[in-house]
mmCIF file of N, CA and C in Angstrom:
data_model
loop_
_atom_site.group_PDB
_atom_site.id
_atom_site.type_symbol
_atom_site.label_atom_id
_atom_site.label_comp_id
_atom_site.label_asym_id
_atom_site.label_seq_id
_atom_site.Cartn_x
_atom_site.Cartn_y
_atom_site.Cartn_z
ATOM 1 N N MET A 73 40.202 -34.227 35.993
ATOM 2 C CA MET A 73 41.230 -34.978 36.677
ATOM 3 C C MET A 73 40.917 -35.125 38.167
ATOM 4 N N GLU A 74 40.500 -33.996 38.765
ATOM 5 C CA GLU A 74 40.213 -33.993 40.166
ATOM 6 C C GLU A 74 39.088 -34.986 40.494
ATOM 7 N N GLN A 75 38.057 -34.993 39.641
ATOM 8 C CA GLN A 75 36.953 -35.918 39.857
ATOM 9 C C GLN A 75 37.399 -37.386 39.763
ATOM 10 N N LEU A 76 38.291 -37.682 38.859
ATOM 11 C CA LEU A 76 38.805 -39.045 38.742
ATOM 12 C C LEU A 76 39.579 -39.464 39.998
ATOM 13 N N ILE A 77 40.413 -38.535 40.546
ATOM 14 C CA ILE A 77 41.164 -38.870 41.715
ATOM 15 C C ILE A 77 40.230 -39.003 42.914
ATOM 16 N N ASN A 78 39.228 -38.108 43.026
ATOM 17 C CA ASN A 78 38.311 -38.237 44.121
ATOM 18 C C ASN A 78 37.477 -39.463 44.033
ATOM 19 N N ALA A 79 37.065 -39.850 42.822
ATOM 20 C CA ALA A 79 36.275 -41.034 42.593
ATOM 21 C C ALA A 79 37.045 -42.323 42.908
ATOM 22 N N ALA A 80 38.386 -42.241 42.758
ATOM 23 C CA ALA A 80 39.216 -43.450 42.975
ATOM 24 C C ALA A 80 39.641 -43.593 44.444
ATOM 25 N N THR A 81 39.636 -42.529 45.221
ATOM 26 C CA THR A 81 40.161 -42.556 46.554
ATOM 27 C C THR A 81 39.393 -43.488 47.507
ATOM 28 N N ILE A 82 38.070 -43.308 47.555
ATOM 29 C CA ILE A 82 37.268 -44.114 48.474
ATOM 30 C C ILE A 82 37.318 -45.645 48.106
ATOM 31 N N PRO A 83 37.117 -45.982 46.846
ATOM 32 C CA PRO A 83 37.260 -47.427 46.515
ATOM 33 C C PRO A 83 38.654 -47.976 46.789
ATOM 34 N N TYR A 84 39.663 -47.116 46.693
ATOM 35 C CA TYR A 84 41.066 -47.603 47.006
ATOM 36 C C TYR A 84 41.165 -48.044 48.447
ATOM 37 N N TYR A 85 40.710 -47.178 49.365
ATOM 38 C CA TYR A 85 40.760 -47.554 50.782
ATOM 39 C C TYR A 85 39.756 -48.614 51.142
ATOM 40 N N ALA A 86 38.589 -48.562 50.557
ATOM 41 C CA ALA A 86 37.583 -49.559 50.865
ATOM 42 C C ALA A 86 38.022 -50.921 50.457
ATOM 43 N N SER A 87 38.611 -51.031 49.252
ATOM 44 C CA SER A 87 39.101 -52.351 48.803
ATOM 45 C C SER A 87 40.169 -52.922 49.726
ATOM 46 N N ALA A 88 41.079 -52.046 50.169
ATOM 47 C CA ALA A 88 42.144 -52.523 51.098
ATOM 48 C C ALA A 88 41.516 -53.054 52.397
ATOM 49 N N ILE A 89 40.531 -52.330 52.933
ATOM 50 C CA ILE A 89 39.945 -52.780 54.220
ATOM 51 C C ILE A 89 39.130 -54.009 54.017
ATOM 52 N N LEU A 90 38.292 -54.047 52.961
ATOM 53 C CA LEU A 90 37.426 -55.218 52.737
ATOM 54 C C LEU A 90 38.231 -56.465 52.405
ATOM 55 N N LEU A 91 39.242 -56.347 51.576
ATOM 56 C CA LEU A 91 40.075 -57.487 51.255
ATOM 57 C C LEU A 91 40.830 -57.996 52.491
ATOM 58 N N ALA A 92 41.284 -57.105 53.320
ATOM 59 C CA ALA A 92 41.995 -57.521 54.562
ATOM 60 C C ALA A 92 41.052 -58.237 55.488
ATOM 61 N N LEU A 93 39.867 -57.690 55.686
ATOM 62 C CA LEU A 93 38.908 -58.322 56.590
ATOM 63 C C LEU A 93 38.446 -59.693 56.091
ATOM 64 N N GLY A 94 38.106 -59.716 54.786
ATOM 65 C CA GLY A 94 37.709 -60.982 54.206
ATOM 66 C C GLY A 94 38.773 -62.099 54.272
ATOM 67 N N ALA A 95 40.041 -61.692 53.957
ATOM 68 C CA ALA A 95 41.130 -62.693 54.023
ATOM 69 C C ALA A 95 41.343 -63.125 55.478
ATOM 70 N N THR A 96 41.220 -62.197 56.406
ATOM 71 C CA THR A 96 41.395 -62.549 57.830
ATOM 72 C C THR A 96 40.356 -63.541 58.266
ATOM 73 N N LEU A 97 39.082 -63.320 57.908
ATOM 74 C CA LEU A 97 38.039 -64.260 58.313
ATOM 75 C C LEU A 97 38.232 -65.610 57.671
ATOM 76 N N LEU A 98 38.625 -65.596 56.441
ATOM 77 C CA LEU A 98 38.814 -66.902 55.763
ATOM 78 C C LEU A 98 40.045 -67.656 56.312
ATOM 79 N N SER A 99 41.064 -66.863 56.731
ATOM 80 C CA SER A 99 42.201 -67.590 57.320
ATOM 81 C C SER A 99 41.874 -68.083 58.727
ATOM 82 N N ILE A 100 40.961 -67.435 59.405
ATOM 83 C CA ILE A 100 40.503 -67.946 60.736
ATOM 84 C C ILE A 100 39.803 -69.317 60.513
ATOM 85 N N ILE A 101 39.149 -69.494 59.400
ATOM 86 C CA ILE A 101 38.494 -70.753 59.077
ATOM 87 C C ILE A 101 39.544 -71.858 59.021
ATOM 88 N N VAL A 102 40.604 -71.583 58.341
ATOM 89 C CA VAL A 102 41.715 -72.575 58.197
ATOM 90 C C VAL A 102 42.271 -72.937 59.581
ATOM 91 N N PHE A 103 42.598 -71.850 60.389
ATOM 92 C CA PHE A 103 43.132 -72.161 61.709
ATOM 93 C C PHE A 103 42.127 -72.907 62.579
ATOM 94 N N THR A 104 40.854 -72.570 62.492
ATOM 95 C CA THR A 104 39.789 -73.250 63.252
ATOM 96 C C THR A 104 39.760 -74.716 62.870
ATOM 97 N N PHE A 105 39.852 -74.966 61.571
ATOM 98 C CA PHE A 105 39.777 -76.326 61.094
ATOM 99 C C PHE A 105 41.001 -77.134 61.540
ATOM 100 N N ILE A 106 42.152 -76.543 61.497
ATOM 101 C CA ILE A 106 43.409 -77.238 61.884
ATOM 102 C C ILE A 106 43.621 -77.367 63.356
ATOM 103 N N LEU A 107 43.416 -76.264 64.125
ATOM 104 C CA LEU A 107 43.849 -76.223 65.517
ATOM 105 C C LEU A 107 42.813 -76.700 66.503
ATOM 106 N N GLU A 108 41.557 -76.630 66.201
ATOM 107 C CA GLU A 108 40.528 -76.921 67.167
ATOM 108 C C GLU A 108 40.424 -78.440 67.353
ATOM 109 N N GLU A 109 39.977 -78.813 68.576
ATOM 110 C CA GLU A 109 39.883 -80.262 68.874
ATOM 111 C C GLU A 109 38.820 -80.929 68.011
ATOM 112 N N LYS A 110 38.921 -82.216 67.900
ATOM 113 C CA LYS A 110 38.062 -82.983 66.989
ATOM 114 C C LYS A 110 36.750 -83.360 67.631
ATOM 115 N N GLU A 111 36.574 -83.131 68.905
ATOM 116 C CA GLU A 111 35.406 -83.630 69.599
ATOM 117 C C GLU A 111 34.133 -82.844 69.272
ATOM 118 N N ASN A 112 34.212 -81.529 69.207
ATOM 119 C CA ASN A 112 32.988 -80.750 69.022
ATOM 120 C C ASN A 112 32.840 -80.326 67.568
ATOM 121 N N VAL A 113 32.470 -81.304 66.730
ATOM 122 C CA VAL A 113 32.430 -81.077 65.267
ATOM 123 C C VAL A 113 31.271 -80.106 64.880
ATOM 124 N N LYS A 114 30.120 -80.230 65.521
ATOM 125 C CA LYS A 114 28.989 -79.357 65.110
ATOM 126 C C LYS A 114 29.275 -77.919 65.410
ATOM 127 N N LYS A 115 29.928 -77.628 66.548
ATOM 128 C CA LYS A 115 30.273 -76.260 66.874
ATOM 129 C C LYS A 115 31.285 -75.695 65.868
ATOM 130 N N ARG A 116 32.253 -76.511 65.482
ATOM 131 C CA ARG A 116 33.261 -76.057 64.498
ATOM 132 C C ARG A 116 32.611 -75.828 63.132
ATOM 133 N N ILE A 117 31.735 -76.672 62.702
ATOM 134 C CA ILE A 117 31.060 -76.491 61.400
ATOM 135 C C ILE A 117 30.206 -75.197 61.395
ATOM 136 N N LYS A 118 29.509 -74.942 62.477
ATOM 137 C CA LYS A 118 28.702 -73.718 62.590
ATOM 138 C C LYS A 118 29.609 -72.502 62.504
ATOM 139 N N LEU A 119 30.730 -72.519 63.172
ATOM 140 C CA LEU A 119 31.683 -71.419 63.159
ATOM 141 C C LEU A 119 32.264 -71.213 61.779
ATOM 142 N N ILE A 120 32.641 -72.307 61.134
ATOM 143 C CA ILE A 120 33.229 -72.239 59.785
ATOM 144 C C ILE A 120 32.196 -71.673 58.824
ATOM 145 N N ILE A 121 30.937 -72.111 58.891
ATOM 146 C CA ILE A 121 29.909 -71.584 57.983
ATOM 147 C C ILE A 121 29.680 -70.100 58.214
ATOM 148 N N ALA A 122 29.611 -69.755 59.511
ATOM 149 C CA ALA A 122 29.398 -68.295 59.809
ATOM 150 C C ALA A 122 30.511 -67.452 59.296
ATOM 151 N N LEU A 123 31.799 -67.859 59.527
ATOM 152 C CA LEU A 123 32.907 -67.070 59.058
ATOM 153 C C LEU A 123 33.012 -67.058 57.530
ATOM 154 N N PHE A 124 32.671 -68.177 56.881
ATOM 155 C CA PHE A 124 32.641 -68.226 55.419
ATOM 156 C C PHE A 124 31.543 -67.281 54.867
ATOM 157 N N THR A 125 30.372 -67.308 55.525
ATOM 158 C CA THR A 125 29.246 -66.471 55.081
ATOM 159 C C THR A 125 29.554 -64.968 55.202
ATOM 160 N N ILE A 126 30.354 -64.606 56.147
ATOM 161 C CA ILE A 126 30.727 -63.206 56.286
ATOM 162 C C ILE A 126 31.991 -62.873 55.438
ATOM 163 N N GLY A 127 32.926 -63.774 55.442
ATOM 164 C CA GLY A 127 34.217 -63.524 54.752
ATOM 165 C C GLY A 127 34.081 -63.416 53.244
ATOM 166 N N MET A 128 33.323 -64.279 52.591
ATOM 167 C CA MET A 128 33.188 -64.265 51.134
ATOM 168 C C MET A 128 32.570 -62.981 50.607
ATOM 169 N N PRO A 129 31.431 -62.487 51.181
ATOM 170 C CA PRO A 129 30.945 -61.207 50.695
ATOM 171 C C PRO A 129 31.953 -60.034 50.893
ATOM 172 N N LEU A 130 32.676 -60.084 51.976
ATOM 173 C CA LEU A 130 33.660 -59.068 52.184
ATOM 174 C C LEU A 130 34.754 -59.114 51.091
ATOM 175 N N LEU A 131 35.191 -60.284 50.733
ATOM 176 C CA LEU A 131 36.185 -60.428 49.674
ATOM 177 C C LEU A 131 35.594 -59.980 48.376
ATOM 178 N N ALA A 132 34.374 -60.373 48.063
ATOM 179 C CA ALA A 132 33.753 -60.008 46.797
ATOM 180 C C ALA A 132 33.552 -58.486 46.711
ATOM 181 N N SER A 133 33.163 -57.866 47.796
ATOM 182 C CA SER A 133 33.022 -56.417 47.864
ATOM 183 C C SER A 133 34.373 -55.731 47.645
ATOM 184 N N GLY A 134 35.407 -56.285 48.272
ATOM 185 C CA GLY A 134 36.771 -55.734 48.091
ATOM 186 C C GLY A 134 37.223 -55.795 46.657
ATOM 187 N N PHE A 135 36.953 -56.891 45.968
ATOM 188 C CA PHE A 135 37.384 -56.995 44.618
ATOM 189 C C PHE A 135 36.530 -56.058 43.692
ATOM 190 N N TYR A 136 35.228 -55.868 44.043
ATOM 191 C CA TYR A 136 34.391 -54.941 43.321
ATOM 192 C C TYR A 136 34.908 -53.513 43.470
ATOM 193 N N CYS A 137 35.251 -53.094 44.707
ATOM 194 C CA CYS A 137 35.817 -51.757 44.923
ATOM 195 C C CYS A 137 37.135 -51.546 44.216
ATOM 196 N N LYS A 138 37.964 -52.601 44.143
ATOM 197 C CA LYS A 138 39.221 -52.550 43.498
ATOM 198 C C LYS A 138 39.000 -52.321 41.995
ATOM 199 N N ASP A 139 37.989 -52.939 41.417
ATOM 200 C CA ASP A 139 37.688 -52.777 40.046
ATOM 201 C C ASP A 139 37.246 -51.321 39.753
ATOM 202 N N ILE A 140 36.449 -50.741 40.642
ATOM 203 C CA ILE A 140 36.043 -49.308 40.430
ATOM 204 C C ILE A 140 37.285 -48.457 40.575
ATOM 205 N N TYR A 141 38.120 -48.711 41.489
ATOM 206 C CA TYR A 141 39.379 -47.913 41.665
ATOM 207 C C TYR A 141 40.240 -48.037 40.409
ATOM 208 N N ASP A 142 40.419 -49.285 39.919
ATOM 209 C CA ASP A 142 41.231 -49.460 38.722
ATOM 210 C C ASP A 142 40.746 -48.705 37.522
ATOM 211 N N LYS A 143 39.425 -48.666 37.328
ATOM 212 C CA LYS A 143 38.868 -47.952 36.155
ATOM 213 C C LYS A 143 39.127 -46.421 36.279
ATOM 214 N N CYS A 144 38.877 -45.833 37.457
ATOM 215 C CA CYS A 144 39.107 -44.407 37.633
ATOM 216 C C CYS A 144 40.608 -44.079 37.556
ATOM 217 N N ASN A 145 41.426 -44.883 38.161
ATOM 218 C CA ASN A 145 42.875 -44.672 38.194
ATOM 219 C C ASN A 145 43.489 -44.793 36.768
ATOM 220 N N ASN A 146 42.974 -45.772 35.975
ATOM 221 C CA ASN A 146 43.476 -45.936 34.645
ATOM 222 C C ASN A 146 43.143 -44.751 33.732
ATOM 223 N N GLN A 147 41.962 -44.125 33.938
ATOM 224 C CA GLN A 147 41.605 -42.935 33.197
ATOM 225 C C GLN A 147 42.570 -41.789 33.568
ATOM 226 N N ALA A 148 42.742 -41.593 34.858
ATOM 227 C CA ALA A 148 43.659 -40.548 35.299
ATOM 228 C C ALA A 148 45.098 -40.814 34.855
ATOM 229 N N LYS A 149 45.445 -42.095 34.900
ATOM 230 C CA LYS A 149 46.865 -42.456 34.482
ATOM 231 C C LYS A 149 47.092 -42.114 33.017
ATOM 232 N N SER A 150 46.075 -42.375 32.189
ATOM 233 C CA SER A 150 46.274 -42.068 30.738
ATOM 234 C C SER A 150 46.423 -40.559 30.505
ATOM 235 N N ILE A 151 45.693 -39.758 31.231
ATOM 236 C CA ILE A 151 45.833 -38.304 31.128
ATOM 237 C C ILE A 151 47.214 -37.874 31.541
ATOM 238 N N VAL A 152 47.670 -38.369 32.718
ATOM 239 C CA VAL A 152 48.947 -37.994 33.242
ATOM 240 C C VAL A 152 50.061 -38.498 32.359
ATOM 241 N N LYS A 153 49.924 -39.673 31.808
ATOM 242 C CA LYS A 153 50.968 -40.273 30.966
ATOM 243 C C LYS A 153 51.126 -39.436 29.684
ATOM 244 N N ASN A 154 50.047 -38.942 29.113
ATOM 245 C CA ASN A 154 50.115 -38.104 27.929
ATOM 246 C C ASN A 154 50.775 -36.784 28.208
ATOM 247 N N ILE A 155 50.540 -36.204 29.346
ATOM 248 C CA ILE A 155 51.168 -34.958 29.706
ATOM 249 C C ILE A 155 52.694 -35.121 29.884
ATOM 250 N N ILE A 156 53.061 -36.190 30.589
ATOM 251 C CA ILE A 156 54.446 -36.432 30.832
ATOM 252 C C ILE A 156 55.152 -36.802 29.521
ATOM 253 N N ALA A 157 54.497 -37.561 28.656
ATOM 254 C CA ALA A 157 55.110 -37.933 27.355
ATOM 255 C C ALA A 157 55.408 -36.737 26.505
ATOM 256 N N LYS A 158 54.608 -35.704 26.578
ATOM 257 C CA LYS A 158 54.867 -34.494 25.765
ATOM 258 C C LYS A 158 56.159 -33.799 26.284
ATOM 259 N N GLU A 159 56.320 -33.723 27.588
ATOM 260 C CA GLU A 159 57.429 -32.975 28.174
ATOM 261 C C GLU A 159 58.697 -33.842 28.297
ATOM 262 N N TYR A 160 58.504 -35.100 28.542
ATOM 263 C CA TYR A 160 59.652 -36.043 28.764
ATOM 264 C C TYR A 160 59.434 -37.245 27.833
ATOM 265 N N PRO A 161 59.768 -37.122 26.565
ATOM 266 C CA PRO A 161 59.480 -38.145 25.580
ATOM 267 C C PRO A 161 60.229 -39.469 25.832
ATOM 268 N N ASP A 162 61.356 -39.466 26.539
ATOM 269 C CA ASP A 162 62.158 -40.653 26.792
ATOM 270 C C ASP A 162 61.849 -41.253 28.141
ATOM 271 N N ALA A 163 60.721 -40.908 28.736
ATOM 272 C CA ALA A 163 60.362 -41.404 30.096
ATOM 273 C C ALA A 163 60.039 -42.911 30.045
ATOM 274 N N THR A 164 60.538 -43.596 31.042
ATOM 275 C CA THR A 164 60.271 -45.041 31.182
ATOM 276 C C THR A 164 59.884 -45.336 32.596
ATOM 277 N N GLU A 165 59.555 -46.574 32.901
ATOM 278 C CA GLU A 165 59.165 -47.030 34.236
ATOM 279 C C GLU A 165 58.103 -46.101 34.862
ATOM 280 N N PHE A 166 57.109 -45.797 34.119
ATOM 281 C CA PHE A 166 56.028 -44.881 34.568
ATOM 282 C C PHE A 166 55.114 -45.627 35.597
ATOM 283 N N GLU A 167 54.833 -44.983 36.712
ATOM 284 C CA GLU A 167 53.907 -45.511 37.736
ATOM 285 C C GLU A 167 53.101 -44.349 38.260
ATOM 286 N N PHE A 168 51.729 -44.613 38.449
ATOM 287 C CA PHE A 168 50.830 -43.587 38.972
ATOM 288 C C PHE A 168 49.772 -44.256 39.820
ATOM 289 N N GLU A 169 49.635 -43.755 41.042
ATOM 290 C CA GLU A 169 48.575 -44.254 41.959
ATOM 291 C C GLU A 169 47.945 -43.048 42.613
ATOM 292 N N LEU A 170 46.645 -42.948 42.575
ATOM 293 C CA LEU A 170 45.834 -41.868 43.096
ATOM 294 C C LEU A 170 46.319 -40.531 42.577
ATOM 295 N N ASP A 171 47.141 -39.780 43.314
ATOM 296 C CA ASP A 171 47.547 -38.445 42.920
ATOM 297 C C ASP A 171 49.058 -38.268 42.796
ATOM 298 N N GLU A 172 49.798 -39.347 42.863
ATOM 299 C CA GLU A 172 51.254 -39.184 42.777
ATOM 300 C C GLU A 172 51.852 -40.398 42.035
ATOM 301 N N GLY A 173 53.059 -40.210 41.637
ATOM 302 C CA GLY A 173 53.796 -41.270 40.897
ATOM 303 C C GLY A 173 55.199 -40.937 40.616
ATOM 304 N N TYR A 174 55.798 -41.717 39.727
ATOM 305 C CA TYR A 174 57.215 -41.484 39.402
ATOM 306 C C TYR A 174 57.420 -41.982 37.976
ATOM 307 N N PHE A 175 58.565 -41.584 37.395
ATOM 308 C CA PHE A 175 59.034 -42.108 36.115
ATOM 309 C C PHE A 175 60.568 -41.885 36.056
ATOM 310 N N VAL A 176 61.194 -42.496 35.096
ATOM 311 C CA VAL A 176 62.627 -42.391 34.904
ATOM 312 C C VAL A 176 62.863 -41.885 33.492
ATOM 313 N N GLU A 177 63.743 -40.929 33.345
ATOM 314 C CA GLU A 177 64.159 -40.497 32.024
ATOM 315 C C GLU A 177 65.637 -40.346 31.968
ATOM 316 N N ASN A 178 66.257 -41.060 31.031
ATOM 317 C CA ASN A 178 67.725 -41.029 30.892
ATOM 318 C C ASN A 178 68.470 -41.298 32.163
ATOM 319 N N GLY A 179 67.953 -42.222 32.970
ATOM 320 C CA GLY A 179 68.626 -42.630 34.228
ATOM 321 C C GLY A 179 68.340 -41.675 35.398
ATOM 322 N N ILE A 180 67.516 -40.639 35.170
ATOM 323 C CA ILE A 180 67.212 -39.679 36.232
ATOM 324 C C ILE A 180 65.802 -40.018 36.758
ATOM 325 N N ASN A 181 65.665 -40.170 38.063
ATOM 326 C CA ASN A 181 64.384 -40.456 38.682
ATOM 327 C C ASN A 181 63.597 -39.191 38.924
ATOM 328 N N TYR A 182 62.335 -39.164 38.526
ATOM 329 C CA TYR A 182 61.455 -38.049 38.754
ATOM 330 C C TYR A 182 60.225 -38.520 39.546
ATOM 331 N N GLU A 183 59.802 -37.706 40.439
ATOM 332 C CA GLU A 183 58.561 -37.981 41.161
ATOM 333 C C GLU A 183 57.596 -36.842 40.743
ATOM 334 N N PHE A 184 56.343 -37.132 40.741
ATOM 335 C CA PHE A 184 55.354 -36.113 40.401
ATOM 336 C C PHE A 184 54.127 -36.265 41.279
ATOM 337 N N GLN A 185 53.380 -35.162 41.403
ATOM 338 C CA GLN A 185 52.217 -35.127 42.199
ATOM 339 C C GLN A 185 51.200 -34.190 41.591
ATOM 340 N N TYR A 186 49.912 -34.623 41.644
ATOM 341 C CA TYR A 186 48.831 -33.802 41.178
ATOM 342 C C TYR A 186 48.519 -32.755 42.225
ATOM 343 N N GLN A 187 48.304 -31.514 41.800
ATOM 344 C CA GLN A 187 47.919 -30.454 42.737
ATOM 345 C C GLN A 187 46.948 -29.497 42.021
ATOM 346 N N LYS A 188 46.048 -28.926 42.786
ATOM 347 C CA LYS A 188 45.094 -27.930 42.290
ATOM 348 C C LYS A 188 45.404 -26.628 43.038
ATOM 349 N N ASN A 189 45.669 -25.580 42.326
ATOM 350 C CA ASN A 189 46.021 -24.323 43.015
ATOM 351 C C ASN A 189 44.736 -23.540 43.409
ATOM 352 N N ILE A 190 44.940 -22.407 44.054
ATOM 353 C CA ILE A 190 43.827 -21.625 44.563
ATOM 354 C C ILE A 190 42.877 -21.137 43.450
ATOM 355 N N SER A 191 43.425 -20.856 42.283
ATOM 356 C CA SER A 191 42.579 -20.379 41.186
ATOM 357 C C SER A 191 41.886 -21.531 40.459
ATOM 358 N N GLY A 192 42.111 -22.790 40.899
ATOM 359 C CA GLY A 192 41.372 -23.900 40.311
ATOM 360 C C GLY A 192 42.124 -24.585 39.174
ATOM 361 N N GLU A 193 43.344 -24.165 38.867
ATOM 362 C CA GLU A 193 44.106 -24.739 37.822
ATOM 363 C C GLU A 193 44.705 -26.063 38.296
ATOM 364 N N GLU A 194 44.643 -27.068 37.477
ATOM 365 C CA GLU A 194 45.179 -28.376 37.822
ATOM 366 C C GLU A 194 46.620 -28.475 37.273
ATOM 367 N N LYS A 195 47.529 -28.966 38.077
ATOM 368 C CA LYS A 195 48.929 -29.020 37.731
ATOM 369 C C LYS A 195 49.547 -30.328 38.103
ATOM 370 N N LEU A 196 50.587 -30.727 37.392
ATOM 371 C CA LEU A 196 51.450 -31.795 37.818
ATOM 372 C C LEU A 196 52.781 -31.178 38.223
ATOM 373 N N VAL A 197 53.128 -31.454 39.457
ATOM 374 C CA VAL A 197 54.428 -30.895 39.945
ATOM 375 C C VAL A 197 55.475 -32.051 39.818
ATOM 376 N N VAL A 198 56.459 -31.853 38.987
ATOM 377 C CA VAL A 198 57.449 -32.897 38.680
ATOM 378 C C VAL A 198 58.740 -32.466 39.449
ATOM 379 N N ILE A 199 59.273 -33.404 40.245
ATOM 380 C CA ILE A 199 60.443 -33.071 41.053
ATOM 381 C C ILE A 199 61.539 -34.113 40.856
ATOM 382 N N ASN A 200 62.730 -33.638 40.744
ATOM 383 C CA ASN A 200 63.884 -34.509 40.884
ATOM 384 C C ASN A 200 64.848 -33.775 41.831
ATOM 385 N N ASN A 201 66.011 -34.330 42.038
ATOM 386 C CA ASN A 201 66.922 -33.743 43.052
ATOM 387 C C ASN A 201 67.353 -32.309 42.735
ATOM 388 N N LYS A 202 67.363 -31.977 41.465
ATOM 389 C CA LYS A 202 67.905 -30.664 41.070
ATOM 390 C C LYS A 202 66.850 -29.605 40.724
ATOM 391 N N GLN A 203 65.624 -30.018 40.409
ATOM 392 C CA GLN A 203 64.711 -28.998 39.964
ATOM 393 C C GLN A 203 63.271 -29.382 40.204
ATOM 394 N N ILE A 204 62.404 -28.373 40.170
ATOM 395 C CA ILE A 204 60.921 -28.557 40.298
ATOM 396 C C ILE A 204 60.292 -27.968 39.033
ATOM 397 N N LYS A 205 59.428 -28.701 38.381
ATOM 398 C CA LYS A 205 58.829 -28.198 37.160
ATOM 399 C C LYS A 205 57.351 -28.423 37.280
ATOM 400 N N THR A 206 56.563 -27.456 36.825
ATOM 401 C CA THR A 206 55.107 -27.545 36.869
ATOM 402 C C THR A 206 54.547 -27.687 35.500
ATOM 403 N N LEU A 207 53.699 -28.721 35.296
ATOM 404 C CA LEU A 207 53.060 -29.002 34.022
ATOM 405 C C LEU A 207 51.562 -28.757 34.134
ATOM 406 N N ASP A 208 51.005 -28.087 33.159
ATOM 407 C CA ASP A 208 49.541 -27.835 33.137
ATOM 408 C C ASP A 208 48.812 -29.113 32.751
ATOM 409 N N ILE A 209 47.646 -29.326 33.418
ATOM 410 C CA ILE A 209 46.791 -30.405 33.011
ATOM 411 C C ILE A 209 45.671 -29.769 32.166
ATOM 412 N N PRO A 210 45.426 -30.232 30.960
ATOM 413 C CA PRO A 210 44.370 -29.593 30.112
ATOM 414 C C PRO A 210 42.971 -29.816 30.698
ATOM 415 N N LYS A 211 42.084 -28.856 30.549
ATOM 416 C CA LYS A 211 40.776 -29.003 31.121
ATOM 417 C C LYS A 211 39.841 -29.897 30.308
ATOM 418 N N GLU A 212 40.182 -30.142 29.048
ATOM 419 C CA GLU A 212 39.361 -31.013 28.205
ATOM 420 C C GLU A 212 40.190 -32.247 27.846
ATOM 421 N N THR A 213 39.516 -33.408 27.772
ATOM 422 C CA THR A 213 40.208 -34.628 27.353
ATOM 423 C C THR A 213 39.949 -34.806 25.883
ATOM 424 N N LYS A 214 40.503 -35.860 25.290
ATOM 425 C CA LYS A 214 40.362 -36.085 23.858
ATOM 426 C C LYS A 214 38.897 -36.251 23.418
ATOM 427 N N ASN A 215 38.083 -36.871 24.242
ATOM 428 C CA ASN A 215 36.718 -37.095 23.851
ATOM 429 C C ASN A 215 35.796 -36.013 24.251
ATOM 430 N N ASN A 216 36.347 -34.782 24.452
ATOM 431 C CA ASN A 216 35.629 -33.577 24.791
ATOM 432 C C ASN A 216 34.811 -33.613 26.088
ATOM 433 N N GLU A 217 35.165 -34.516 26.990
ATOM 434 C CA GLU A 217 34.556 -34.516 28.330
ATOM 435 C C GLU A 217 35.381 -33.651 29.238
ATOM 436 N N SER A 218 34.722 -32.792 29.982
ATOM 437 C CA SER A 218 35.483 -31.952 30.905
ATOM 438 C C SER A 218 35.891 -32.779 32.106
ATOM 439 N N THR A 219 37.174 -32.593 32.527
ATOM 440 C CA THR A 219 37.650 -33.270 33.727
ATOM 441 C C THR A 219 37.635 -32.343 34.889
ATOM 442 N N ASN A 220 37.136 -31.109 34.700
ATOM 443 C CA ASN A 220 37.223 -30.084 35.714
ATOM 444 C C ASN A 220 35.836 -29.650 36.230
ATOM 445 N N ASP A 221 34.749 -30.310 35.806
ATOM 446 C CA ASP A 221 33.403 -29.883 36.267
ATOM 447 C C ASP A 221 33.151 -30.174 37.646
#
């Protein structure tokens, strides 16, 4: 589980940065096309081509990083969902991103967070207004791959 969260963290932040930069550069193209004077067309076309050449690879890289993040996060989400389903069978509105999330059971909102203690045991700490509960994360997944190596 820890490896999945660590593997998802860098692509998560990289995708946000790359998508923001790519979208910004491509939006500058639109503003350059609309706002700049009509006299210097060659200069505008060179600027648009340069921004497009830089902006599109940034966007593509951002989507690629988001795909990597989604794959790792979905694996971690399925592990967490199974753990919560055992303890809270009526849970609904489940959401999980990186190492924290929330769910609702019988109208009560619960938040949870992944933690690893000093002895290396992985836990889900489930919190609502009235109580804190710790759930163990199994070291082996269904397909016998260790999530703790």
